[in-house]
Amino acid sequence: MNPEGVTDKLKEQFQEGIVRLPDFRGETSFRLLVSGEVAHAAMLLKNGCGFDYLVDISAVDHLGVPGEKHRFELVYHLYSYASGHHLRLKTFVAEASGGLSSLPSITPVFQAANWHEREIYDLMGIRFDGHPDLRRILMWDGYPHHPLRKDFPLEGLPVETGDGRFTQSAAMEGGPFVASFSPSATGREPRSQTPSV
Amino acid sequence: MIKTWNQPDAAGQWAEHVSQQGADAPSGDRFILNMGPSHPSTHGVLRLVLELDGEVVVKATPDVGYLHRGDEKIAENMTYNQFVPYTDRLDYLAPLANNVAYALAVEKLMGWELPPRGQAIRLIGCELARISSHLLGVGCFAMDCGAMTVFLYTFTEREKIYDLMEMLTGARLTTSYTRVGGMTRDLPANFIPAVKSFLEGLAPRVDEVDSLLSRNRIFVDRTKDIGVMSREDAIDFGITGPNLRASGVEFDLRKRHPYLGYEKFDFDVPVGSVGDSYDRYLCRLQEIRESMKILRQAIEKIPGGPICVTDKKNILPNKPSVLSDMESLIQQFMLVTEGIKAPPGEIYFGAENPKGELGFYIYSLGGGVPHRLKIRAPSFVNLSILPKLLPGCMLSDVTAILGSFDFVMGECDR
């Protein structure tokens, strides 16, 4: 099914709840306004539109980005073997006031989502309701932080989990002289950053 | 407390870990076998927690992350070109292919396309990397099944590829050859004849490996109908690369969405019919031959011209002009400190790497640093099917299945 057909199909189901974003570099993106609908949308895309291959799921942390109302954004990449089309489904997830934010898991729809969602839970700290086995995957069970969040410092935090496993901050020696995004040229200049946590 | 085979102490982590999987204590004769993270057939640091009933696997829980270095976090804190050396360390059996995939992803963000000569050089590098990776895949798979000779043969050939890499990039393993918008250097003068003579020597070696394994009774018995992955499962779990094709899905990004000018070359995509370990071996072996076919065509007609894009604002000026010309010096300084001027936007680019689809998702707010860079690692996704595939197998088949999957943990754990 081509992108226009998919747009119609999604509009039919979600009406105002889905927005087609402007194409960039020939890629089709949709934004789902209610993150709780993501499992329905995945089901519709798989069974109704032929997007049978879940390429990837990523999460983006928008902490400190001007103009972003919600902290997290989930990005699903889907591909259809039959038609050869690729699409991106995005949805915002607000930061929960206590505990971790959550949204429905799509593992019941795509088995491939299992490990991707575990990775996002591990590194970004977003829970997936209905996931069969939501455990940390790259860090160990019991590790207290979510390292890919923007407020986690690059050099790491010292952690002692009491079971013989620990981490230490990396010795940066005044570095790394890292660049970061800023509208001003002086802000973009590489400099040593002090951890914010 | 569940008894584990090599339980460390009373408060042992492995025992605790197993009990958290929701598994009840193994009943009767069942017991837990911990395989890895240091085991020859796990090709790195994969750990498998196997629940066994006699010699039959009842449940398998892969435990990954022992090689996690936080590459995605690191990428958010440096300019695009600074990240190139980190891509060497993803799939370290085919570093050049990673370099190229990453450069192509950033170039897609920039909206660039390389001149024909640059594309041809990258393509040659990618295919050499594919041969190198598949030679290791086949050799180590054979060794996991007890055939030492093949391993020695394939590693002799890989050594020659490393020599070619050294000639091309200056390094054998950590190539870091590409830059956003081009390469560090052009082809060395005697490179093409060297590739030609390498290919001449490789062809009989591949045939020899073929004759040593493909109808070898022991190898066939150990791999045929072992670890059968159905077409539906392969698609549902997002398997890519030779593992997917062995299950009968004719899908190769080089054919379906050609990049680097793959559409100009005549090659076939080997596809399996059963999806067992033997098919995965056959697909890899045949892909070596197809890559040789591509390479022979590629070195016949290398286009002339520049190897880098000509966007003066975003490409490092050449060294003589930096030393003699004020503008170039400023340009060099700005590019090294601030990085390229990427537009805001987001792209996903997937390349057909030896292990499968290596994808980069870049979310840019503009400027020289990505806001988020996600690596879609094929080995990570390919391993996620193990809990489904291993139960029901004999313990001795586990090594055969792991070998046939040809994963690499540097990429899986990132």
Coordinates of C-alpha atoms in Angstrom, one line a residue:
Chain A
M1 CA 0.0 0.0 0.0
N2 CA 1.5 3.4 -1.0
P3 CA 1.8 6.3 1.5
E4 CA -1.4 7.9 0.3
G5 CA -3.4 4.8 0.8
V6 CA -1.9 4.4 4.3
T7 CA -2.8 8.0 5.1
D8 CA -6.4 7.4 4.1
K9 CA -6.6 4.2 6.1
L10 CA -5.1 5.8 9.2
K11 CA -7.3 8.9 8.9
E12 CA -10.4 6.6 8.6
Q13 CA -9.5 5.0 11.9
F14 CA -8.1 7.8 13.9
Q15 CA -9.6 10.9 12.2
E16 CA -7.9 13.9 13.9
G17 CA -5.8 11.7 16.0
I18 CA -3.2 11.1 13.3
V19 CA -1.1 13.7 11.4
R20 CA 1.0 13.2 8.4
L21 CA 4.2 15.1 8.9
P22 CA 5.9 16.8 5.9
D23 CA 8.1 14.4 4.0
F24 CA 11.9 14.8 4.6
R25 CA 14.4 13.2 2.2
G26 CA 11.6 11.1 0.7
E27 CA 10.6 9.5 4.0
T28 CA 7.0 9.2 5.2
S29 CA 6.2 10.1 8.8
F30 CA 3.0 10.0 10.8
R31 CA 2.4 11.4 14.3
L32 CA -0.1 9.7 16.5
L33 CA -1.5 12.2 18.9
V34 CA -2.6 9.7 21.6
S35 CA 0.2 7.4 22.6
G36 CA -2.3 5.0 24.1
E37 CA -3.5 4.1 20.6
V38 CA -0.1 2.9 19.4
A39 CA -0.9 -0.8 19.6
H40 CA -4.1 -0.2 17.6
A41 CA -2.1 1.7 15.0
A42 CA 0.5 -1.0 14.8
M43 CA -2.2 -3.6 14.4
L44 CA -3.8 -1.6 11.6
L45 CA -0.6 -1.0 9.8
K46 CA 0.4 -4.7 10.0
N47 CA -2.9 -6.3 9.2
G48 CA -4.6 -3.6 7.1
C49 CA -1.7 -2.0 5.2
G50 CA 0.8 -4.9 4.9
F51 CA 3.6 -3.4 7.0
D52 CA 4.9 -6.7 8.2
Y53 CA 8.4 -5.9 9.2
L54 CA 9.1 -3.8 12.3
V55 CA 12.5 -2.4 11.5
D56 CA 13.3 -0.5 14.7
I57 CA 11.9 1.4 17.7
S58 CA 13.8 4.3 19.1
A59 CA 13.0 6.8 21.8
V60 CA 14.1 10.4 21.8
D61 CA 14.5 12.5 24.9
H62 CA 13.5 16.2 24.3
L63 CA 14.6 17.5 27.7
G64 CA 15.7 21.1 27.4
V65 CA 14.8 21.4 23.7
P66 CA 13.0 24.7 23.3
G67 CA 9.4 24.4 22.0
E68 CA 8.9 20.7 22.9
K69 CA 6.0 20.2 25.3
H70 CA 6.5 16.5 25.9
R71 CA 9.7 15.0 27.2
F72 CA 9.8 11.7 25.3
E73 CA 9.0 10.7 21.8
L74 CA 8.7 7.1 20.5
V75 CA 9.7 6.4 16.9
Y76 CA 8.6 3.2 15.2
H77 CA 10.0 2.3 11.8
L78 CA 8.0 -0.1 9.7
Y79 CA 8.5 -1.6 6.3
S80 CA 6.4 -3.6 3.9
Y81 CA 8.0 -6.5 2.1
A82 CA 5.2 -6.6 -0.4
S83 CA 5.2 -2.9 -1.5
G84 CA 8.7 -1.9 -0.5
H85 CA 7.5 1.2 1.4
H86 CA 9.0 2.4 4.6
L87 CA 7.2 4.6 7.1
R88 CA 7.8 6.1 10.5
L89 CA 5.2 6.4 13.2
K90 CA 5.9 8.8 16.0
T91 CA 4.1 9.5 19.2
F92 CA 4.8 11.8 22.2
V93 CA 5.0 10.4 25.7
A94 CA 4.8 13.0 28.5
E95 CA 7.0 12.6 31.6
A96 CA 5.1 11.0 34.4
S97 CA 5.1 13.0 37.6
G98 CA 6.0 10.0 39.8
G99 CA 7.5 6.8 38.4
L100 CA 8.1 6.1 34.8
S101 CA 6.0 7.1 31.8
S102 CA 4.3 4.3 30.0
L103 CA 2.5 3.4 26.8
P104 CA 1.1 0.2 25.4
S105 CA 3.5 -2.5 24.2
I106 CA 3.3 -3.6 20.6
T107 CA 5.0 -6.9 21.3
P108 CA 1.7 -8.8 20.9
V109 CA 1.6 -7.4 17.3
F110 CA 5.3 -7.7 16.3
Q111 CA 7.5 -10.2 18.1
A112 CA 10.5 -8.0 17.0
A113 CA 9.3 -5.3 19.4
N114 CA 10.2 -7.4 22.4
W115 CA 13.9 -6.6 22.7
H116 CA 13.5 -3.1 21.3
E117 CA 11.1 -2.2 24.0
R118 CA 13.2 -3.8 26.7
E119 CA 16.1 -1.7 25.4
I120 CA 14.1 1.5 25.6
Y121 CA 12.9 0.6 29.1
D122 CA 16.5 0.0 30.1
L123 CA 18.1 3.1 28.6
M124 CA 15.4 5.6 28.5
G125 CA 13.1 4.6 31.3
I126 CA 9.8 4.2 29.6
R127 CA 7.5 1.3 30.6
F128 CA 5.5 -0.7 28.1
D129 CA 2.1 -2.0 29.4
G130 CA 1.4 -5.5 28.3
H131 CA 5.0 -6.4 27.6
P132 CA 5.5 -10.1 28.4
D133 CA 9.0 -9.8 30.0
L134 CA 10.0 -6.1 30.7
R135 CA 13.5 -6.4 32.2
R136 CA 16.6 -4.5 31.6
I137 CA 18.6 -5.8 28.7
L138 CA 21.9 -4.0 28.2
M139 CA 22.4 -2.9 31.8
W140 CA 21.9 -5.3 34.6
D141 CA 18.8 -5.8 36.7
G142 CA 19.1 -3.5 39.7
Y143 CA 21.0 -0.7 37.9
P144 CA 19.2 2.4 39.1
H145 CA 19.6 4.9 36.1
H146 CA 18.5 5.3 32.6
P147 CA 21.7 6.3 30.7
L148 CA 20.3 7.6 27.5
R149 CA 18.3 10.3 29.2
K150 CA 19.7 13.7 28.5
D151 CA 20.1 14.4 32.3
F152 CA 22.4 11.5 32.7
P153 CA 26.0 12.7 32.4
L154 CA 28.3 11.4 29.7
E155 CA 31.0 10.2 32.1
G156 CA 28.5 8.1 34.0
L157 CA 27.5 8.0 37.6
P158 CA 29.1 6.0 40.4
V159 CA 26.8 3.1 41.2
E160 CA 27.2 0.4 43.8
T161 CA 24.3 -2.1 43.7
G162 CA 25.6 -4.2 46.6
D163 CA 25.9 -7.4 44.7
G164 CA 29.5 -7.0 43.7
R165 CA 28.6 -5.0 40.5
F166 CA 29.5 -1.3 40.3
T167 CA 30.2 1.5 37.9
Q168 CA 32.5 4.4 38.3
S169 CA 32.6 7.8 36.5
A170 CA 35.0 7.9 33.6
A171 CA 38.1 9.9 34.2
M172 CA 37.6 12.8 31.8
E173 CA 40.7 14.9 32.7
G174 CA 38.8 18.2 32.0
G175 CA 37.4 16.7 28.8
P176 CA 35.7 15.6 26.8
F177 CA 35.7 18.7 24.8
V178 CA 32.3 17.9 23.4
A179 CA 30.2 20.0 21.1
S180 CA 26.4 20.3 21.7
F181 CA 23.6 21.9 19.9
S182 CA 23.0 25.6 20.4
P183 CA 21.6 28.3 18.3
S184 CA 24.6 30.5 18.9
A185 CA 28.1 29.9 17.6
T186 CA 29.6 30.3 21.1
G187 CA 27.2 27.8 22.5
R188 CA 28.2 25.2 19.9
E189 CA 31.8 25.5 20.6
P190 CA 33.3 22.3 22.1
R191 CA 33.9 22.7 25.8
S192 CA 34.2 20.5 28.8
Q193 CA 30.8 19.9 30.3
T194 CA 30.0 19.6 34.0
P195 CA 27.6 16.9 34.8
S196 CA 24.1 18.3 35.5
V197 CA 23.1 15.5 37.9
Chain B
M1 CA 16.5 -20.8 45.4
I2 CA 17.1 -22.5 42.1
K3 CA 20.1 -24.7 41.9
T4 CA 22.4 -23.5 39.1
W5 CA 25.2 -25.4 37.6
N6 CA 27.9 -23.0 38.5
Q7 CA 26.2 -21.0 41.2
P8 CA 28.8 -18.6 42.6
D9 CA 27.7 -18.4 46.3
A10 CA 24.7 -18.3 48.6
A11 CA 23.7 -14.8 47.3
G12 CA 24.6 -15.8 43.7
Q13 CA 23.5 -13.5 40.9
W14 CA 22.8 -16.2 38.5
A15 CA 20.4 -18.0 40.7
E16 CA 18.6 -14.7 41.5
H17 CA 18.5 -13.8 37.8
V18 CA 16.9 -17.0 36.8
S19 CA 14.2 -16.8 39.4
Q20 CA 13.3 -13.3 38.1
Q21 CA 12.3 -14.7 34.7
G22 CA 9.1 -15.9 36.1
A23 CA 10.2 -19.5 35.7
D24 CA 9.3 -21.9 38.5
A25 CA 12.0 -23.9 40.0
P26 CA 12.8 -26.6 37.4
S27 CA 10.9 -29.7 38.3
G28 CA 12.2 -33.3 38.4
D29 CA 15.3 -33.8 36.2
R30 CA 15.4 -30.3 34.8
F31 CA 18.3 -28.1 35.6
I32 CA 19.8 -24.8 34.6
L33 CA 22.9 -24.7 32.5
N34 CA 24.7 -21.4 32.2
M35 CA 26.5 -21.1 28.8
G36 CA 28.8 -18.1 28.4
P37 CA 29.5 -15.3 28.6
S38 CA 32.9 -16.8 27.9
H39 CA 32.3 -19.8 25.7
P40 CA 34.0 -20.5 22.3
S41 CA 30.7 -20.9 20.4
T42 CA 29.2 -17.7 21.6
H43 CA 31.6 -15.7 19.5
G44 CA 32.1 -13.0 22.1
V45 CA 30.3 -12.4 25.2
L46 CA 26.8 -13.8 24.8
R47 CA 25.4 -15.6 27.8
L48 CA 22.6 -18.1 27.5
V49 CA 20.7 -19.5 30.5
L50 CA 19.4 -22.9 29.3
E51 CA 16.9 -24.9 31.1
L52 CA 17.5 -28.6 30.3
D53 CA 15.4 -31.7 30.5
G54 CA 18.1 -34.3 30.1
E55 CA 19.9 -33.2 27.0
V56 CA 16.9 -31.3 25.5
V57 CA 16.6 -27.5 25.9
V58 CA 13.3 -26.6 27.4
K59 CA 13.8 -22.9 27.8
A60 CA 16.6 -20.5 26.6
T61 CA 17.1 -17.0 27.9
P62 CA 19.8 -15.0 26.2
D63 CA 21.5 -12.4 28.3
V64 CA 23.2 -9.6 26.3
G65 CA 24.9 -6.4 27.3
Y66 CA 28.3 -7.6 28.4
L67 CA 29.9 -5.4 25.7
H68 CA 27.7 -2.4 26.2
R69 CA 29.7 0.8 25.8
G70 CA 27.0 3.4 25.3
D71 CA 27.8 4.2 21.7
E72 CA 24.5 6.1 21.2
K73 CA 25.1 8.3 24.2
I74 CA 28.6 9.0 23.0
A75 CA 27.3 9.9 19.5
E76 CA 25.1 12.6 21.0
N77 CA 28.1 14.3 22.4
M78 CA 30.4 14.6 19.4
T79 CA 30.3 15.8 15.9
Y80 CA 29.3 13.5 13.0
N81 CA 32.8 12.9 11.8
Q82 CA 34.1 12.2 15.3
F83 CA 31.8 9.2 15.5
V84 CA 33.3 7.4 12.5
P85 CA 35.9 5.5 14.6
Y86 CA 33.1 4.2 16.9
T87 CA 31.4 2.6 14.0
D88 CA 34.5 0.4 13.4
R89 CA 33.7 -1.2 16.7
L90 CA 30.1 -2.2 16.0
D91 CA 30.5 -5.2 13.7
Y92 CA 34.3 -5.5 14.0
L93 CA 34.4 -8.3 11.5
A94 CA 33.4 -5.8 8.7
P95 CA 34.4 -2.4 9.9
L96 CA 34.5 -0.8 6.5
A97 CA 30.9 -1.7 5.8
N98 CA 29.9 0.0 9.1
N99 CA 31.9 3.1 8.1
V100 CA 30.1 3.3 4.8
A101 CA 26.6 2.7 6.3
Y102 CA 27.1 5.5 8.8
A103 CA 28.5 7.9 6.2
L104 CA 25.6 7.2 3.9
A105 CA 23.1 7.8 6.7
V106 CA 24.6 11.3 7.5
E107 CA 24.9 12.0 3.8
K108 CA 21.2 11.2 3.5
L109 CA 20.5 13.8 6.2
M110 CA 22.7 16.3 4.3
G111 CA 21.0 15.4 1.0
W112 CA 24.3 14.5 -0.6
E113 CA 25.3 11.9 -3.1
L114 CA 28.9 10.9 -3.7
P115 CA 30.5 11.3 -7.1
P116 CA 30.7 8.0 -9.1
R117 CA 34.3 7.3 -8.2
G118 CA 33.7 7.7 -4.5
Q119 CA 30.7 5.3 -4.7
A120 CA 32.7 2.7 -6.6
I121 CA 35.5 2.8 -4.0
R122 CA 33.0 2.4 -1.1
L123 CA 31.3 -0.4 -2.9
I124 CA 34.6 -2.3 -3.3
G125 CA 35.3 -1.8 0.4
C126 CA 31.9 -3.0 1.4
E127 CA 32.1 -6.2 -0.7
L128 CA 35.6 -7.0 0.6
A129 CA 34.2 -6.5 4.1
R130 CA 31.3 -8.8 3.3
I131 CA 33.6 -11.5 2.0
S132 CA 35.8 -11.1 5.1
S133 CA 32.8 -11.4 7.5
H134 CA 31.2 -14.4 5.7
L135 CA 34.6 -16.2 5.6
L136 CA 34.7 -15.9 9.3
G137 CA 31.0 -16.8 9.6
V138 CA 31.5 -20.0 7.6
G139 CA 34.9 -20.9 9.2
C140 CA 33.8 -20.4 12.8
F141 CA 30.5 -22.2 12.1
A142 CA 32.4 -25.2 10.8
M143 CA 34.7 -25.1 13.8
D144 CA 31.7 -25.1 16.1
C145 CA 30.6 -28.3 14.4
G146 CA 34.1 -29.8 14.8
A147 CA 35.8 -29.0 11.4
M148 CA 39.0 -27.2 12.2
T149 CA 40.5 -27.3 8.7
V150 CA 37.9 -24.9 7.2
F151 CA 38.6 -22.4 9.8
L152 CA 42.3 -22.3 9.0
Y153 CA 41.6 -22.0 5.3
T154 CA 39.2 -19.1 5.6
F155 CA 41.4 -17.3 8.0
T156 CA 44.3 -17.5 5.6
E157 CA 42.1 -15.7 3.0
R158 CA 40.9 -13.2 5.6
E159 CA 44.5 -12.3 6.3
K160 CA 44.8 -11.3 2.7
I161 CA 41.7 -9.1 3.0
Y162 CA 43.3 -7.4 6.1
D163 CA 46.3 -6.7 4.0
L164 CA 44.1 -5.1 1.3
M165 CA 42.4 -3.0 4.0
E166 CA 45.7 -1.9 5.3
M167 CA 46.7 -0.8 1.8
L168 CA 43.4 1.1 1.3
T169 CA 42.9 2.6 4.7
G170 CA 46.1 2.4 6.6
A171 CA 44.6 0.1 9.3
R172 CA 43.8 -3.5 9.3
L173 CA 40.8 -3.6 11.7
T174 CA 40.0 0.0 12.8
T175 CA 39.6 1.3 9.3
S176 CA 37.7 4.6 9.9
Y177 CA 37.9 5.1 6.2
T178 CA 34.9 7.2 5.4
R179 CA 34.1 10.8 6.3
V180 CA 30.8 12.5 5.9
G181 CA 30.8 13.3 2.2
G182 CA 33.7 11.2 1.1
M183 CA 36.8 9.2 2.1
T184 CA 40.1 9.9 3.8
R185 CA 42.1 9.0 0.7
D186 CA 41.9 7.8 -2.8
L187 CA 42.7 4.3 -4.0
P188 CA 46.4 3.5 -3.7
A189 CA 48.2 2.9 -7.0
N190 CA 48.6 -0.9 -6.9
F191 CA 45.3 -1.7 -5.1
I192 CA 43.3 -2.9 -8.1
P193 CA 45.9 -5.5 -9.2
A194 CA 46.1 -6.6 -5.6
V195 CA 42.3 -7.1 -5.4
K196 CA 42.4 -9.0 -8.7
S197 CA 45.1 -11.4 -7.6
F198 CA 43.3 -11.9 -4.3
L199 CA 40.1 -12.8 -6.1
E200 CA 41.9 -15.3 -8.3
G201 CA 43.3 -17.0 -5.2
L202 CA 40.0 -16.9 -3.3
A203 CA 37.9 -18.7 -5.9
P204 CA 39.5 -22.1 -5.6
R205 CA 39.6 -21.7 -1.8
V206 CA 35.8 -21.1 -1.7
D207 CA 35.3 -24.2 -3.8
E208 CA 37.5 -26.1 -1.5
V209 CA 35.5 -25.0 1.6
D210 CA 32.4 -26.0 -0.4
S211 CA 33.8 -29.4 -1.1
L212 CA 34.9 -29.9 2.5
L213 CA 31.6 -29.0 4.1
S214 CA 28.6 -29.0 1.8
R215 CA 28.5 -32.8 1.4
N216 CA 30.4 -33.7 4.5
R217 CA 28.3 -36.3 6.3
I218 CA 29.1 -35.1 9.8
F219 CA 28.5 -31.4 9.0
V220 CA 25.3 -32.1 7.2
D221 CA 24.0 -34.3 10.0
R222 CA 24.8 -31.7 12.5
T223 CA 23.2 -28.8 10.7
K224 CA 20.4 -30.1 8.4
D225 CA 16.9 -29.5 9.9
I226 CA 18.5 -28.1 13.0
G227 CA 17.2 -24.7 14.2
V228 CA 14.6 -24.4 11.5
M229 CA 13.3 -20.8 11.3
S230 CA 10.0 -20.5 9.4
R231 CA 9.5 -17.6 7.0
E232 CA 6.7 -16.2 9.1
D233 CA 8.8 -16.2 12.3
A234 CA 11.8 -14.7 10.5
I235 CA 9.6 -11.7 9.3
D236 CA 7.8 -11.3 12.6
F237 CA 11.1 -11.2 14.6
G238 CA 12.6 -8.7 12.2
I239 CA 15.4 -11.0 11.1
T240 CA 17.6 -9.6 8.3
G241 CA 20.5 -10.5 6.2
P242 CA 21.5 -14.1 5.2
N243 CA 19.5 -15.5 8.1
L244 CA 16.3 -14.0 6.6
R245 CA 17.2 -15.1 3.1
A246 CA 17.9 -18.7 4.3
S247 CA 14.3 -18.8 5.5
G248 CA 13.1 -18.2 2.0
V249 CA 12.5 -14.4 1.9
E250 CA 14.1 -13.0 -1.2
F251 CA 15.1 -9.6 0.3
D252 CA 18.3 -7.8 -0.1
L253 CA 18.5 -4.0 0.4
R254 CA 21.1 -3.9 -2.4
K255 CA 18.5 -5.2 -4.8
R256 CA 15.3 -3.6 -3.5
H257 CA 16.6 -0.2 -2.5
P258 CA 20.0 0.1 -4.2
Y259 CA 22.6 2.5 -2.9
L260 CA 26.2 3.1 -4.0
G261 CA 25.1 2.1 -7.5
Y262 CA 24.4 -1.6 -6.8
E263 CA 21.7 -1.5 -9.5
K264 CA 24.5 -1.3 -12.1
F265 CA 25.9 -4.7 -11.1
D266 CA 24.9 -8.2 -12.1
F267 CA 24.6 -10.4 -9.1
D268 CA 22.1 -12.9 -7.6
V269 CA 20.6 -13.1 -4.2
P270 CA 20.9 -16.6 -2.8
V271 CA 17.7 -17.8 -1.0
G272 CA 17.3 -20.8 1.2
S273 CA 14.2 -23.1 1.2
V274 CA 14.1 -24.7 4.6
G275 CA 15.6 -22.1 7.0
D276 CA 17.8 -24.5 8.9
S277 CA 21.4 -24.1 9.9
Y278 CA 22.5 -25.7 6.8
D279 CA 20.7 -23.2 4.6
R280 CA 22.2 -20.4 6.5
Y281 CA 25.6 -21.8 5.8
L282 CA 24.8 -22.3 2.1
C283 CA 23.5 -18.7 1.8
R284 CA 26.7 -17.3 3.3
L285 CA 28.9 -19.4 1.1
Q286 CA 27.0 -18.4 -2.0
E287 CA 27.1 -14.8 -1.0
I288 CA 30.9 -14.9 -1.0
R289 CA 30.7 -15.9 -4.6
E290 CA 28.2 -13.2 -5.5
S291 CA 30.4 -10.6 -3.8
M292 CA 33.3 -11.8 -5.8
K293 CA 31.2 -11.4 -8.9
I294 CA 30.4 -7.8 -7.9
L295 CA 34.0 -7.1 -7.2
R296 CA 35.2 -8.4 -10.6
Q297 CA 32.7 -6.1 -12.3
A298 CA 33.6 -3.2 -10.0
I299 CA 37.3 -3.2 -10.6
E300 CA 36.9 -3.5 -14.3
K301 CA 35.4 0.0 -14.6
I302 CA 36.3 2.4 -11.8
P303 CA 35.1 5.9 -12.9
G304 CA 37.5 8.8 -12.7
G305 CA 36.9 12.1 -11.0
P306 CA 36.7 13.2 -7.4
I307 CA 35.9 10.9 -4.5
C308 CA 34.3 13.5 -2.2
V309 CA 31.3 15.7 -2.6
T310 CA 32.2 19.3 -3.6
D311 CA 30.3 21.1 -0.9
K312 CA 33.2 23.4 0.1
K313 CA 31.5 24.6 3.3
N314 CA 31.2 21.1 4.7
I315 CA 34.2 19.1 3.4
L316 CA 37.7 19.5 4.9
P317 CA 39.9 21.4 2.5
N318 CA 43.0 19.6 1.3
K319 CA 46.1 19.9 3.4
P320 CA 48.3 21.9 1.0
S321 CA 45.7 24.6 0.7
V322 CA 45.2 24.7 4.5
L323 CA 48.9 25.4 4.9
S324 CA 49.0 28.1 2.3
D325 CA 45.5 29.7 2.2
M326 CA 43.8 31.7 4.9
E327 CA 40.2 30.8 3.9
S328 CA 41.0 27.1 3.9
L329 CA 42.6 27.3 7.3
I330 CA 39.5 29.0 8.7
Q331 CA 37.3 26.5 7.0
Q332 CA 39.3 23.6 8.5
F333 CA 39.1 25.1 12.0
M334 CA 35.4 25.7 11.8
L335 CA 34.7 22.2 10.5
V336 CA 36.9 20.5 13.1
T337 CA 35.4 22.4 16.0
E338 CA 31.8 22.9 15.1
G339 CA 31.3 20.1 12.6
I340 CA 29.3 20.1 9.5
K341 CA 26.1 22.2 9.2
A342 CA 23.4 19.6 9.2
P343 CA 19.8 20.6 8.6
P344 CA 17.2 19.9 11.3
G345 CA 15.2 16.8 10.5
E346 CA 15.2 13.1 10.9
I347 CA 16.2 10.3 8.6
Y348 CA 16.6 6.5 8.7
F349 CA 19.0 4.7 6.5
G350 CA 19.5 1.0 6.4
A351 CA 22.4 -0.7 4.6
E352 CA 22.7 -4.4 3.7
N353 CA 25.7 -5.3 5.9
P354 CA 27.1 -8.8 6.2
K355 CA 25.1 -9.5 9.3
G356 CA 21.9 -7.9 8.1
E357 CA 20.3 -4.5 7.9
L358 CA 22.5 -2.0 9.8
G359 CA 20.4 1.1 10.2
F360 CA 21.0 4.5 11.6
Y361 CA 18.2 6.7 12.7
I362 CA 19.4 10.3 13.1
Y363 CA 17.3 13.0 14.8
S364 CA 18.9 16.3 14.1
L365 CA 18.1 19.7 15.5
G366 CA 20.6 21.3 13.1
G367 CA 24.3 21.8 13.6
G368 CA 27.2 19.5 13.9
V369 CA 25.9 17.2 16.6
P370 CA 23.0 14.7 16.4
H371 CA 20.3 15.1 19.1
R372 CA 19.8 11.4 19.0
L373 CA 21.5 8.7 17.0
K374 CA 20.0 5.2 17.1
I375 CA 21.8 2.2 15.8
R376 CA 19.6 -0.6 14.5
A377 CA 22.0 -3.4 15.0
P378 CA 21.2 -6.6 13.0
S379 CA 22.9 -8.9 15.5
F380 CA 20.8 -7.6 18.3
V381 CA 17.6 -8.2 16.4
N382 CA 18.7 -11.6 15.0
L383 CA 19.5 -12.9 18.5
S384 CA 16.0 -12.0 19.8
I385 CA 14.6 -15.1 18.1
L386 CA 16.7 -17.5 20.2
P387 CA 14.1 -18.0 23.0
K388 CA 11.8 -19.2 20.3
L389 CA 14.2 -21.2 18.3
L390 CA 16.3 -23.1 20.9
P391 CA 13.6 -24.9 22.9
G392 CA 13.2 -28.5 21.7
C393 CA 16.8 -28.7 20.5
M394 CA 19.5 -30.9 21.9
L395 CA 22.2 -29.2 23.9
S396 CA 24.8 -30.1 21.2
D397 CA 22.6 -28.4 18.6
V398 CA 22.8 -25.1 20.4
T399 CA 26.4 -24.5 19.3
A400 CA 25.4 -25.4 15.7
I401 CA 22.5 -22.9 15.8
L402 CA 24.6 -20.1 17.3
G403 CA 27.3 -20.7 14.8
S404 CA 24.8 -20.5 11.9
F405 CA 23.5 -17.2 13.1
D406 CA 26.8 -15.5 12.7
F407 CA 26.3 -12.7 15.2
V408 CA 28.8 -10.3 16.6
M409 CA 28.4 -8.9 20.1
G410 CA 30.2 -5.6 19.5
E411 CA 27.2 -4.7 17.4
C412 CA 24.6 -6.3 19.5
D413 CA 25.5 -4.6 22.7
R414 CA 26.7 -1.3 21.2

